Coordinates of C-alpha atoms and ligand atoms in Angstrom, one line a residue:
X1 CA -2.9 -12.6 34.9
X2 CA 0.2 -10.2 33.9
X3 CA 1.6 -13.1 31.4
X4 CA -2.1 -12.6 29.5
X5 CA -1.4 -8.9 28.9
X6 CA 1.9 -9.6 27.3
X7 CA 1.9 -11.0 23.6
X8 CA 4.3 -13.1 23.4
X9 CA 5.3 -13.5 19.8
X10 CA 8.7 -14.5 18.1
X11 CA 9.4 -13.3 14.9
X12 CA 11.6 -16.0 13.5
X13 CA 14.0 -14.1 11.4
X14 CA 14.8 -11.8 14.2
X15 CA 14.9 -14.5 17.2
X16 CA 17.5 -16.4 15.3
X17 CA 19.6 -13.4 14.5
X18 CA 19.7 -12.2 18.0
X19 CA 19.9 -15.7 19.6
X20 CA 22.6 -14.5 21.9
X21 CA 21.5 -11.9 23.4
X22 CA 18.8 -14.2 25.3
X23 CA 21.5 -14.8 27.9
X24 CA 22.1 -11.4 28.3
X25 CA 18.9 -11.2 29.2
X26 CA 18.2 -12.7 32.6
X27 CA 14.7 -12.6 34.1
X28 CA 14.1 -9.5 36.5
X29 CA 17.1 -7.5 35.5
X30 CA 16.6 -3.9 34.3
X31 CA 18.7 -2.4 31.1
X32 CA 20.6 0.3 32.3
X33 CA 22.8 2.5 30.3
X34 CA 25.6 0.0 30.7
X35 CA 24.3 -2.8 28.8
X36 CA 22.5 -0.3 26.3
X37 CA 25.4 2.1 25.1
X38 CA 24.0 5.4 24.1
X39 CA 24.0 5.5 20.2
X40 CA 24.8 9.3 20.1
X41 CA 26.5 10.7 23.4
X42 CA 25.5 14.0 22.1
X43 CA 22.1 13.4 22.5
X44 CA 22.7 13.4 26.8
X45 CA 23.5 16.9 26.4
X46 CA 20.8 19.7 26.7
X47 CA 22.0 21.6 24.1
X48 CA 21.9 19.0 21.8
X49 CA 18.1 19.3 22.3
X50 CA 17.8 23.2 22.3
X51 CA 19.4 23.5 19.0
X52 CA 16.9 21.0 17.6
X53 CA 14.2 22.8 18.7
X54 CA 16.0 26.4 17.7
X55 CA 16.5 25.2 14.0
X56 CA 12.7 24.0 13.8
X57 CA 11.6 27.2 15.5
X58 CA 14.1 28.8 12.7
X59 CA 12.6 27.2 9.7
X60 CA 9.1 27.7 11.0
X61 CA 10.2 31.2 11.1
X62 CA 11.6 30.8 7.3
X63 CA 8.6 29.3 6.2
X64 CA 6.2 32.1 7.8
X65 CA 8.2 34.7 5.7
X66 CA 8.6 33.4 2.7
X67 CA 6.1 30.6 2.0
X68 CA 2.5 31.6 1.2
X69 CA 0.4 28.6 0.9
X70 CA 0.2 26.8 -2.6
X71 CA -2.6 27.1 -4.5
X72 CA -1.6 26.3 -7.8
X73 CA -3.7 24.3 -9.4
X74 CA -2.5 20.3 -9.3
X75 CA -1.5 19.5 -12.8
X76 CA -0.6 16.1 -11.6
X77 CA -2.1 14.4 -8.4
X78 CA -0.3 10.8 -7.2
X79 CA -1.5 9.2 -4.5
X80 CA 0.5 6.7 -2.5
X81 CA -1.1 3.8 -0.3
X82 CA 1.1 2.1 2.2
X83 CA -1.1 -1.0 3.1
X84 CA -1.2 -1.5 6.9
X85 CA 0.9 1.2 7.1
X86 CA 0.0 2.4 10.4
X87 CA 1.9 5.1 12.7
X88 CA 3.8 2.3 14.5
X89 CA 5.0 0.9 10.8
X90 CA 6.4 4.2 10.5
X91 CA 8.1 4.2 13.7
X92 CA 10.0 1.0 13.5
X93 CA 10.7 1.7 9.9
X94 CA 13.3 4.4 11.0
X95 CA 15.0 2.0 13.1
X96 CA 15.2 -0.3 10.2
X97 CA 16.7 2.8 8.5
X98 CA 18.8 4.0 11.0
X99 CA 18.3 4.5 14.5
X100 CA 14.9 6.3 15.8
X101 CA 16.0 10.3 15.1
X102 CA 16.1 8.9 11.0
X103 CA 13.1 10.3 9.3
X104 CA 11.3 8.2 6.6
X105 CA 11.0 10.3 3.7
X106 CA 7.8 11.0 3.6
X107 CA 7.2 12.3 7.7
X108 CA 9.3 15.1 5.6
X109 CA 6.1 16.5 4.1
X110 CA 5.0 19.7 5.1
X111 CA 1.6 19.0 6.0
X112 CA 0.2 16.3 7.9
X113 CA -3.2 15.2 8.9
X114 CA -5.3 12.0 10.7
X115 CA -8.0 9.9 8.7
X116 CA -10.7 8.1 10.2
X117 CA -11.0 4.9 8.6
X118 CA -14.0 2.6 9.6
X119 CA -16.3 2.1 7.1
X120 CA -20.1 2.0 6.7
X121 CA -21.2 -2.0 9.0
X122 CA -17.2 -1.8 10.7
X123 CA -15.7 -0.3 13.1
X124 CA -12.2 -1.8 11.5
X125 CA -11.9 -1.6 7.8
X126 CA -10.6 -3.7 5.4
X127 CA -8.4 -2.9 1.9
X128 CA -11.5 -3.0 0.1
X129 CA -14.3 -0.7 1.9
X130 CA -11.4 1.8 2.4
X131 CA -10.6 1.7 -1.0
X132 CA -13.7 2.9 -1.8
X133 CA -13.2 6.0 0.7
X134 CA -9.9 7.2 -0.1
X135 CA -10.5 6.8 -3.8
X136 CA -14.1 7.9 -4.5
X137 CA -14.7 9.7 -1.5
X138 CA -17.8 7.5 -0.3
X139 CA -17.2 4.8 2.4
X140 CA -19.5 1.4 1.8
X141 CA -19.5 -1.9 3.3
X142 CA -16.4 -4.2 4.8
X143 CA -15.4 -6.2 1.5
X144 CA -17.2 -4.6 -1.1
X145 CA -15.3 -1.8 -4.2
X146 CA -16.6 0.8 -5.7
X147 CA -20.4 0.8 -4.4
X148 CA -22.3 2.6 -1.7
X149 CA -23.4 1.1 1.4
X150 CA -26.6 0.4 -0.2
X151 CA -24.3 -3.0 -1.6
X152 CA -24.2 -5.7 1.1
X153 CA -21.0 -7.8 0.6
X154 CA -21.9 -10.9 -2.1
X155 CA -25.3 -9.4 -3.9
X156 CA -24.9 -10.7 -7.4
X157 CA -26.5 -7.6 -8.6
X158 CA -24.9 -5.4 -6.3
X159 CA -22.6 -3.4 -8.5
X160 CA -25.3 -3.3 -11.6
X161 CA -27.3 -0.1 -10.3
X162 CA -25.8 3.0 -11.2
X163 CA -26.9 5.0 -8.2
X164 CA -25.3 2.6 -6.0
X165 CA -21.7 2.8 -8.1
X166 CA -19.1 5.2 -6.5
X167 CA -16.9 6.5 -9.3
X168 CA -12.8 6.9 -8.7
X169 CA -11.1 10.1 -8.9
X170 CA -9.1 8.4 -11.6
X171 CA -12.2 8.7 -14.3
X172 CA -12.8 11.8 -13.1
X173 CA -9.5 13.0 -14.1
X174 CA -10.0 11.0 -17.1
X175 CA -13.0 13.3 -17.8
X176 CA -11.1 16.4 -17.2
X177 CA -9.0 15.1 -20.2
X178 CA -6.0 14.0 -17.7
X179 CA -4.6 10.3 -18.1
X180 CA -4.9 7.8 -15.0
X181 CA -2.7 5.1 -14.0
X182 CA -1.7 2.2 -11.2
X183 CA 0.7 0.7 -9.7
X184 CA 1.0 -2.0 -6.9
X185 CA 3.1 -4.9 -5.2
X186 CA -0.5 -6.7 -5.2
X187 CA -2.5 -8.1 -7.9
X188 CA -3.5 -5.4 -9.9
X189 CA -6.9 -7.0 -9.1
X190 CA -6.6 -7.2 -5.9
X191 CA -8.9 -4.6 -3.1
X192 CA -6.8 -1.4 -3.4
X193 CA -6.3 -1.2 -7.2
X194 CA -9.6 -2.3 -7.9
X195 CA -10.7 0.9 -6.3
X196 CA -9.5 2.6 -9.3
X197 CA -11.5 0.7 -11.4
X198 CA -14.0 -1.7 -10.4
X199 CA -17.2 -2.1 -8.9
X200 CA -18.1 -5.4 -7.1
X201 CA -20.0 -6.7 -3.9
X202 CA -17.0 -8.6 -3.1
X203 CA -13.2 -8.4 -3.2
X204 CA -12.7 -11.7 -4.1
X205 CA -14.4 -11.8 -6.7
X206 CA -11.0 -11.5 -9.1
X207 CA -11.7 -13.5 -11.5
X208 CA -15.2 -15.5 -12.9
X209 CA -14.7 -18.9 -10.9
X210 CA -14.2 -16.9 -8.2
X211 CA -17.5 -15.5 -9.1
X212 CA -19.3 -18.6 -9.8
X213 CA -17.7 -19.8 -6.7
X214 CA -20.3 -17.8 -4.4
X215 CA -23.1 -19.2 -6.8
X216 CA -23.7 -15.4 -9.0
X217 CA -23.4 -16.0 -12.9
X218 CA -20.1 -14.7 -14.1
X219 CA -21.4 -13.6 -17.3
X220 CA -23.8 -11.0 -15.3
X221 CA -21.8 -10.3 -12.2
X222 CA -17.9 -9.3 -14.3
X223 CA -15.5 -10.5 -12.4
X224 CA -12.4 -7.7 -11.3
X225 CA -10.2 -8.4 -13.7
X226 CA -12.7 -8.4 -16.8
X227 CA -13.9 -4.9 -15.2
X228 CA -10.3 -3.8 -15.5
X229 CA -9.8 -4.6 -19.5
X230 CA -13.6 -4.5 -20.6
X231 CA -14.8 -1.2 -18.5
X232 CA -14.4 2.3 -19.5
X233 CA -12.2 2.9 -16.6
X234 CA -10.1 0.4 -16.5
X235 CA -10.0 0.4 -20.3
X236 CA -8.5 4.3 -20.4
X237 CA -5.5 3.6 -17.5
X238 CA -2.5 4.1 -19.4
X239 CA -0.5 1.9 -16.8
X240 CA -0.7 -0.8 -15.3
X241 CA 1.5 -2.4 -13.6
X242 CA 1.8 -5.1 -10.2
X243 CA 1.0 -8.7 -10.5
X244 CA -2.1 -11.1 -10.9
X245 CA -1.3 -12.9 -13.9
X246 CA -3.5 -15.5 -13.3
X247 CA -6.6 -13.5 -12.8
X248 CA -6.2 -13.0 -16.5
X249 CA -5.9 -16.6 -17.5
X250 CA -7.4 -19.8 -18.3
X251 CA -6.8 -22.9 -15.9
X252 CA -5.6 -24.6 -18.7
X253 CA -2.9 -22.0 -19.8
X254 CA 0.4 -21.1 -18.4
X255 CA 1.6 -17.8 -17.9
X256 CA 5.4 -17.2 -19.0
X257 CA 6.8 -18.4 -16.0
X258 CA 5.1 -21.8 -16.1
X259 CA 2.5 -21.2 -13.5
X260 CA -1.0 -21.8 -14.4
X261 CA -4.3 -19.7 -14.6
X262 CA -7.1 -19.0 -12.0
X263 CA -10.2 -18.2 -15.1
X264 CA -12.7 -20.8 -16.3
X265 CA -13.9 -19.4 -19.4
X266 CA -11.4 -19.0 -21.6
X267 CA -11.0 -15.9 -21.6
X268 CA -6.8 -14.6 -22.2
X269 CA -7.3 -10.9 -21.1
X270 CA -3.8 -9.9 -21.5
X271 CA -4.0 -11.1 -25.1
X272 CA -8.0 -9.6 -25.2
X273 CA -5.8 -6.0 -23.9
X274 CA -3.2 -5.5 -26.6
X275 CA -5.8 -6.6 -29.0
X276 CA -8.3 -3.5 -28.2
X277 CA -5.5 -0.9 -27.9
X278 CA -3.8 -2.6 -31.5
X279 CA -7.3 -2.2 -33.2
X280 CA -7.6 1.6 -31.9
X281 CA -3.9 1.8 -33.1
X282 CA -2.0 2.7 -29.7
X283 CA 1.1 1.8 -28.9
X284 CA 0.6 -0.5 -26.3
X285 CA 3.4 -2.8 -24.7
X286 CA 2.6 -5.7 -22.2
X287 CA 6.0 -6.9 -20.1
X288 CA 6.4 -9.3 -17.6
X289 CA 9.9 -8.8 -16.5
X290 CA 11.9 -6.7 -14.7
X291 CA 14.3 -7.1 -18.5
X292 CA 10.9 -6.6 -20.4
X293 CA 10.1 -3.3 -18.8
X294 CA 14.3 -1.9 -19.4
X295 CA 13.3 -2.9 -22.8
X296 CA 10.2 -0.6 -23.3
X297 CA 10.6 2.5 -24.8
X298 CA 8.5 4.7 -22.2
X299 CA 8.0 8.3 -24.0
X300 CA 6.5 6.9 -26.9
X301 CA 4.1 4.3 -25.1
X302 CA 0.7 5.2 -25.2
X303 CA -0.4 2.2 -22.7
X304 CA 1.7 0.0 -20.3
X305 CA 0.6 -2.6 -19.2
X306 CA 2.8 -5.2 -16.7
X307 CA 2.0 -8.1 -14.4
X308 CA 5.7 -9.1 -13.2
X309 CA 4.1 -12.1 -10.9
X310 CA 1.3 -15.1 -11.4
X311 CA -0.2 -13.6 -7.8
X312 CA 1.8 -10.4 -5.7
X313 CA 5.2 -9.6 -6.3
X314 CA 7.5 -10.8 -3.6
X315 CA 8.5 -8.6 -0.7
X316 CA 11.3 -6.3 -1.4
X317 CA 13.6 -8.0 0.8
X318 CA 13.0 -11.3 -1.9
X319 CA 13.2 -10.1 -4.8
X320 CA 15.5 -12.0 -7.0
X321 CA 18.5 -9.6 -8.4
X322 CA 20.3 -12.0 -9.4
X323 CA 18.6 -13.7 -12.5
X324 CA 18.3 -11.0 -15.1
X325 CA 15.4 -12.4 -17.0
X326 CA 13.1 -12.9 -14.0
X327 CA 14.7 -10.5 -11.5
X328 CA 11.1 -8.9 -10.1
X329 CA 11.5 -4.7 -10.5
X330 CA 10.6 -2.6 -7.5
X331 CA 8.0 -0.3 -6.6
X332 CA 10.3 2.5 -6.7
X333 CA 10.9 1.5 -10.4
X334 CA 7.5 0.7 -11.5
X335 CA 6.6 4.2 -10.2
X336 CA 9.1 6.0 -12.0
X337 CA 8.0 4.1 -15.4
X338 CA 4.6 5.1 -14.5
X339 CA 5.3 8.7 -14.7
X340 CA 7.5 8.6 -17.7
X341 CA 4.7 7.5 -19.5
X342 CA 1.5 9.0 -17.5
X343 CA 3.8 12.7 -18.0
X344 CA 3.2 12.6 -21.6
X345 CA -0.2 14.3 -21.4
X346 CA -0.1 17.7 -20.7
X347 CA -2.9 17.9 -19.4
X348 CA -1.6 16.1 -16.2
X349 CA -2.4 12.7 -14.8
X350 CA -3.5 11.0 -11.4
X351 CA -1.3 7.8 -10.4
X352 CA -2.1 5.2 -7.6
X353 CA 0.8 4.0 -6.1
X354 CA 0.3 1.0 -3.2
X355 CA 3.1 -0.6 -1.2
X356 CA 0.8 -3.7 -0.9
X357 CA 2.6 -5.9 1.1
X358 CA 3.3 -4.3 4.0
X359 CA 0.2 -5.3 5.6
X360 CA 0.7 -8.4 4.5
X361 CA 3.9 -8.8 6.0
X362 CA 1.5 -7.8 8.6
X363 CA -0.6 -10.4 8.4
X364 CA 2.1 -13.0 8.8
X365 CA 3.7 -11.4 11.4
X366 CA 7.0 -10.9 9.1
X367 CA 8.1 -7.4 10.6
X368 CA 11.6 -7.1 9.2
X369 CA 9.8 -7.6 5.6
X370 CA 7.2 -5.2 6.3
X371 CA 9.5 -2.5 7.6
X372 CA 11.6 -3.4 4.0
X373 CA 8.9 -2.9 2.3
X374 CA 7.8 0.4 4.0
X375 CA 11.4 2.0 2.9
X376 CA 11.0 0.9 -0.6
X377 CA 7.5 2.6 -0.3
X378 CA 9.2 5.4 0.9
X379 CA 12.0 4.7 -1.8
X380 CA 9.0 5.5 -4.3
X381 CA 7.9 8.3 -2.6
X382 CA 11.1 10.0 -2.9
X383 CA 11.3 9.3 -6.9
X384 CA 7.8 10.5 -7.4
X385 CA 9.3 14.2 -5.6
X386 CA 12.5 14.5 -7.6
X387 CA 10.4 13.4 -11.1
X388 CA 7.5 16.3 -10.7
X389 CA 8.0 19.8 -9.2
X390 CA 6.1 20.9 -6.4
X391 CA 4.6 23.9 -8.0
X392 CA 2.4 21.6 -9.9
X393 CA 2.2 18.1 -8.5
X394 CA 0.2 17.2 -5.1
X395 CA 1.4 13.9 -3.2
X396 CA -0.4 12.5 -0.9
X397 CA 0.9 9.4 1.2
X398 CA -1.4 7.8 3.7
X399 CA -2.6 4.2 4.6
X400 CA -5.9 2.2 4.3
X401 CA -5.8 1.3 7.8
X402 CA -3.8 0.3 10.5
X403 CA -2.4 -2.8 11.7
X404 CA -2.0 -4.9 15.5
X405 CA 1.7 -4.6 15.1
X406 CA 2.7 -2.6 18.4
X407 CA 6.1 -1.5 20.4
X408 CA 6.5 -3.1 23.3
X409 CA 9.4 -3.0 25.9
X410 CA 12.9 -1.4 26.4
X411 CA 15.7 -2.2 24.3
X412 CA 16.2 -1.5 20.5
X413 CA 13.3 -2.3 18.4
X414 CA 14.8 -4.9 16.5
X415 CA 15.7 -7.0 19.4
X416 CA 14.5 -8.8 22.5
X417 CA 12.9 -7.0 25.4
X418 CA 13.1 -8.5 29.1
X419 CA 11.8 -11.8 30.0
X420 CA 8.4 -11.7 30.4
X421 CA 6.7 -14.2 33.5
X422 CA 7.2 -17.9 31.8
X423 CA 11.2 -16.8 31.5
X424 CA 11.2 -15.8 28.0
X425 CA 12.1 -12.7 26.6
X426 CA 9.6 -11.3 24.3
X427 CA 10.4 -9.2 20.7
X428 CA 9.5 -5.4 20.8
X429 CA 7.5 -5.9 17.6
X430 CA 5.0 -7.7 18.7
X431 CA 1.4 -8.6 17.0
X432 CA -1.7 -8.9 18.7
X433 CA -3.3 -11.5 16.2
X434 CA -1.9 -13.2 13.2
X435 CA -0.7 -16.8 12.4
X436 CA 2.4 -16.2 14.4
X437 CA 0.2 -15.5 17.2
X438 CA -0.4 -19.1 17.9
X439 CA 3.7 -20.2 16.9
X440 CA 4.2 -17.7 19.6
X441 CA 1.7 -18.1 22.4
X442 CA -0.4 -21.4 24.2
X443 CA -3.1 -22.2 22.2
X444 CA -4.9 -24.1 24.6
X445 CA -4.5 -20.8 27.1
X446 CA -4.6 -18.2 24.2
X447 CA -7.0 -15.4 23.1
X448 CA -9.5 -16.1 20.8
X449 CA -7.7 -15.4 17.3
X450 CA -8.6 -11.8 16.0
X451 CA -8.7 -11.6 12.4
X452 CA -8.7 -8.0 11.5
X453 CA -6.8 -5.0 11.7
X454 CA -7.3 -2.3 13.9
X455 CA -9.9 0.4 13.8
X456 CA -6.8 3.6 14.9
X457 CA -6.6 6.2 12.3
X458 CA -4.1 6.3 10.0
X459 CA -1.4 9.5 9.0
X460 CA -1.8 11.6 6.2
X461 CA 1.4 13.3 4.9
X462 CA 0.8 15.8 2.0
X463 CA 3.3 18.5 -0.5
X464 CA 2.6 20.4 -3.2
X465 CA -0.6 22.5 -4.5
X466 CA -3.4 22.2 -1.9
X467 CA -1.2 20.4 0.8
X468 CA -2.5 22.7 3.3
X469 CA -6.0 20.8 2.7
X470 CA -4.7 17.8 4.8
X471 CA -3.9 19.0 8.0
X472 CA -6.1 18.2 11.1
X473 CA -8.4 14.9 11.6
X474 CA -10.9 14.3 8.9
X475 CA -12.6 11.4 7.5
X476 CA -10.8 9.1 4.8
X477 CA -13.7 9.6 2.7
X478 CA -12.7 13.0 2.3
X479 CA -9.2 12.4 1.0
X480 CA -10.5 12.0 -3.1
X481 CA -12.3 15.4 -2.5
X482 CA -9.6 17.2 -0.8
X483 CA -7.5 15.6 -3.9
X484 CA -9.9 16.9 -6.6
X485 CA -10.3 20.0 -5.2
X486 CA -6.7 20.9 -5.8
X487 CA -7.1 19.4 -9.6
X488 CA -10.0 21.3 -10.2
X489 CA -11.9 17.9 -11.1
X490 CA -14.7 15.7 -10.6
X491 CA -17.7 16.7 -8.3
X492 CA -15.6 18.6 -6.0
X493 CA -13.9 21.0 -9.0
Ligands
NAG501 C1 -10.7 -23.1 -19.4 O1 -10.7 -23.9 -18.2 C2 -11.9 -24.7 -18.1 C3 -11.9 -25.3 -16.7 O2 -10.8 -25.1 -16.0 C4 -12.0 -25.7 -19.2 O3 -13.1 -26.5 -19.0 C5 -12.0 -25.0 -20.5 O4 -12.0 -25.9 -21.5 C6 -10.9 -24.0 -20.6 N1 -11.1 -23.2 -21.8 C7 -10.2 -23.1 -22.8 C8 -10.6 -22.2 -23.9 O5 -9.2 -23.7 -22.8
NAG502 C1 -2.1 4.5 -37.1 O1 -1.1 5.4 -36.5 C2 0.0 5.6 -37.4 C3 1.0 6.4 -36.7 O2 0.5 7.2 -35.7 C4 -0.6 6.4 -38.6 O3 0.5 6.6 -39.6 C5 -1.6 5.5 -39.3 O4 -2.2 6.2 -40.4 C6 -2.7 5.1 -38.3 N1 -3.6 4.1 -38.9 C7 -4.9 4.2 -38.7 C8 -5.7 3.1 -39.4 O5 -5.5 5.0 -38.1

């Protein structure tokens, strides 16, 4: 029965790259310091510990004398969504950084807290339910955006009552006067933007035949991406940037890189977009390049919007550097656009940041490109801190949910642990469900296939005004209030 407890999963990339170290491996034999060389020989030392723990207890002692807590009202509030990201993400990330005493830029924050994630009919969330709770501060049913629990997933009608519609905290800083914006790896259609913007009984409902598709009539249920141009919301966000092209276009068109459209009805929203802002005489600029968005002149855009991909821009780890004219920018680049132009109002803005893809990285069990993808996150995290000052500018950084990815076994994290019973040594990343399950493991002896994520909670990590808010464990519903709060908008003011 032991061999059924162990998930025995191979993560290609990695079992190539360490091929060798299989016959170093032999069943049985334990790793003792000899084969594993201790990274830093200081760390056998006591000392080395003591003065760790003296220079926290030291800057504990700074902070108690000449920090009071800040509670200056947020100016600017940017909240940054690591898809997936669960603890263990963070974990191995450092290794992929360094060894495991790195820190990822972020676990930096002063303030950190624990969310609760399920959502109204799961006990394990999804992108889109979650959405709804870290973003408009009400948690709803597995699938749906933007809607109350009163919405079971596919109602045609589900997201025409107003009652039942759960507003963003990006229109209510729009109300307060503030400018919103997004940004994402993903679609910009895709569960976790739409939070910002939509309302919908279903997440994949991203464009009309995907609407007519599940037999609702596309000119009564909008489709995501028509929410995002043709509602108020959406229609105020002063950036946009991530991927989807073909949300926003006809089967029968191409988008500039040659790759066709996913709408049936003609509609060409990107063209429908710069049209409405021309007519109300904004400067608007759409790009679709990495070259396109160098070329924009940020400070005097009034709207950006760009879609640098047909569906999700590629992982950071395959994004093309090379070719100028399509090289793919990164998120750590679309953020800092974002707040060159979002930082023209002064009366502040709220900006969604989402490292998309590591949970989809997740999904297909491609660690290595989900832990790239968690520094570049982290990458974007940084820029956000050295554009704004503290004094004004709460950022949060949390997940949706968390993911099956787990640390197993002894050696470093990016190699092979022991050999398990059927003589074959097993990765430390391992995933308890995913397609590389079955690459990995007996199908005819398997588990049944799990398709979700897991139900853990998920870290918060918070600085700036009103950080103190998000220590402790708390619901991710409360997030957007705790959010507001600092602003001094929305319901919560
Ligand atoms: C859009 O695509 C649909 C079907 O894919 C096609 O029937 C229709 O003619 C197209 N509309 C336009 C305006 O090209
Ligand atoms: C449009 O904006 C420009 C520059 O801001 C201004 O000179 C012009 O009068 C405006 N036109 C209209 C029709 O509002």
């Amino acid at each position: 029965m032991a061999k059924r407890f162990i998930i025995l999963l191979f993560i290609a990339a990695w079992l190539s790259g360490s091929a060798s170290g299989q016959r170093d491996h032999p069943r049985g034999r334990s790793f003792d310091a000899e084969s594993h060389p201790v990274k830093h020989p200081e760390e056998q030392q006591t000392q080395y510990w003591v003065d760790k723990a003296q220079e926290k207890l030291l800057s504990k002692l700074a902070e108690a004398e000449t920090q009071t807590a800040n509670t200056n009202k947020a100016k600017n509030v940017i909240l940054f969504l690591g898809d997936g990201m669960s603890v263990h993400t963070v974990t191995a990330t450092r290794n992929l950084l360094g060894d495991s005493a790195e820190q990822v830029y972020f676990e930096g924050f002063p303030y950190t807290g624990l969310s609760k994630t399920y959502c109204v009919n799961r006990q394990v969330a999804d992108s889109a339910c979650t959405a709804t709770a870290y973003l408009g501060g009400v948690k709803g049913n597995y699938g749906t955006i933007g809607v109350n629990g009163q919405v079971p997933r596919y109602s045609c009608d589900g997201d025409a009552k107003e009652e039942n519609q759960v507003l963003s905290i990006a229109q209510w800083a729009q109300a307060a006067g503030k400018d919103a914006g997004l940004v994402t790896t993903a679609r910009v259609t895709h569960a976790s933007p739409a939070g910002v913007y939509a309302h919908t009984a279903d997440r994949n409902w991203e464009n009309d035949w995907e609407v007519a598709n599940r037999g609702c009539d596309p000119a009564q249920t909008i489709d995501i991406a028509r929410q995002l141009v043709e509602q108020p919301v959406g229609q105020r966000l002063k950036v946009i940037l991530g991927g989807g092209r073909q949300n926003f276009i006809n089967t029968t068109v191409n988008d500039e890189e040659g790759l066709p459209g996913l709408r049936t009805d003609g509609r060409h929203l990107i063209r429908q977009w710069l049209d409405q802002k021309r007519a109300a005489n904004e400067s608007a600029n759409y790009v679709w390049s990495r070259k396109g968005l160098g070329l924009v002149d940020l400070e005097h855009t009034d709207y950006l919007l760009g879609l640098f991909a047909n569906s999700h821009l590629p992982y950071n780890g395959d994004r093309d550097r090379k070719r100028s004219q399509l090289a793919d920018p990164s998120l750590s680049e679309l953020t800092e656009a974002a707040i060159k132009v979002l930082s023209r109002n002064q009366e502040g803005f709220f900006l969604f940041v989402e490292g998309a893809r590591i949970d989809m990285a997740h999904h297909d069990t491609y660690a290595r490109r989900s832990l790239e993808d968690t520094a570049e996150f982290a990458r974007a995290v940084q820029k956000a801190r050295e554009m704004t000052a503290e004094d004004d500018t709460l950022i949060v950084v949390t997940a949706d949910h968390a993911h099956v990815m787990s640390i197993n076994g002894y050696p470093e994290i990016t190699g092979l642990a022991q050999l398990a019973d059927d003589n074959l040594p097993y990765t430390i990343l391992s995933y308890a469900n995913g397609p590389g399950y079955y690459s990995g493991y007996n199908r005819a002896e398997g588990r049944a296939l799990l398709k979700e994520e897991n139900g853990d909670d998920v870290a918060v990590y918070a600085s700036g005004p009103y950080a103190q808010y998000f220590s402790g464990n708390y619901e991710q519903s409360n997030i957007p209030a705790l959010m507001a709060r600092a602003a001094g908008i929305g319901p919560y003011a």
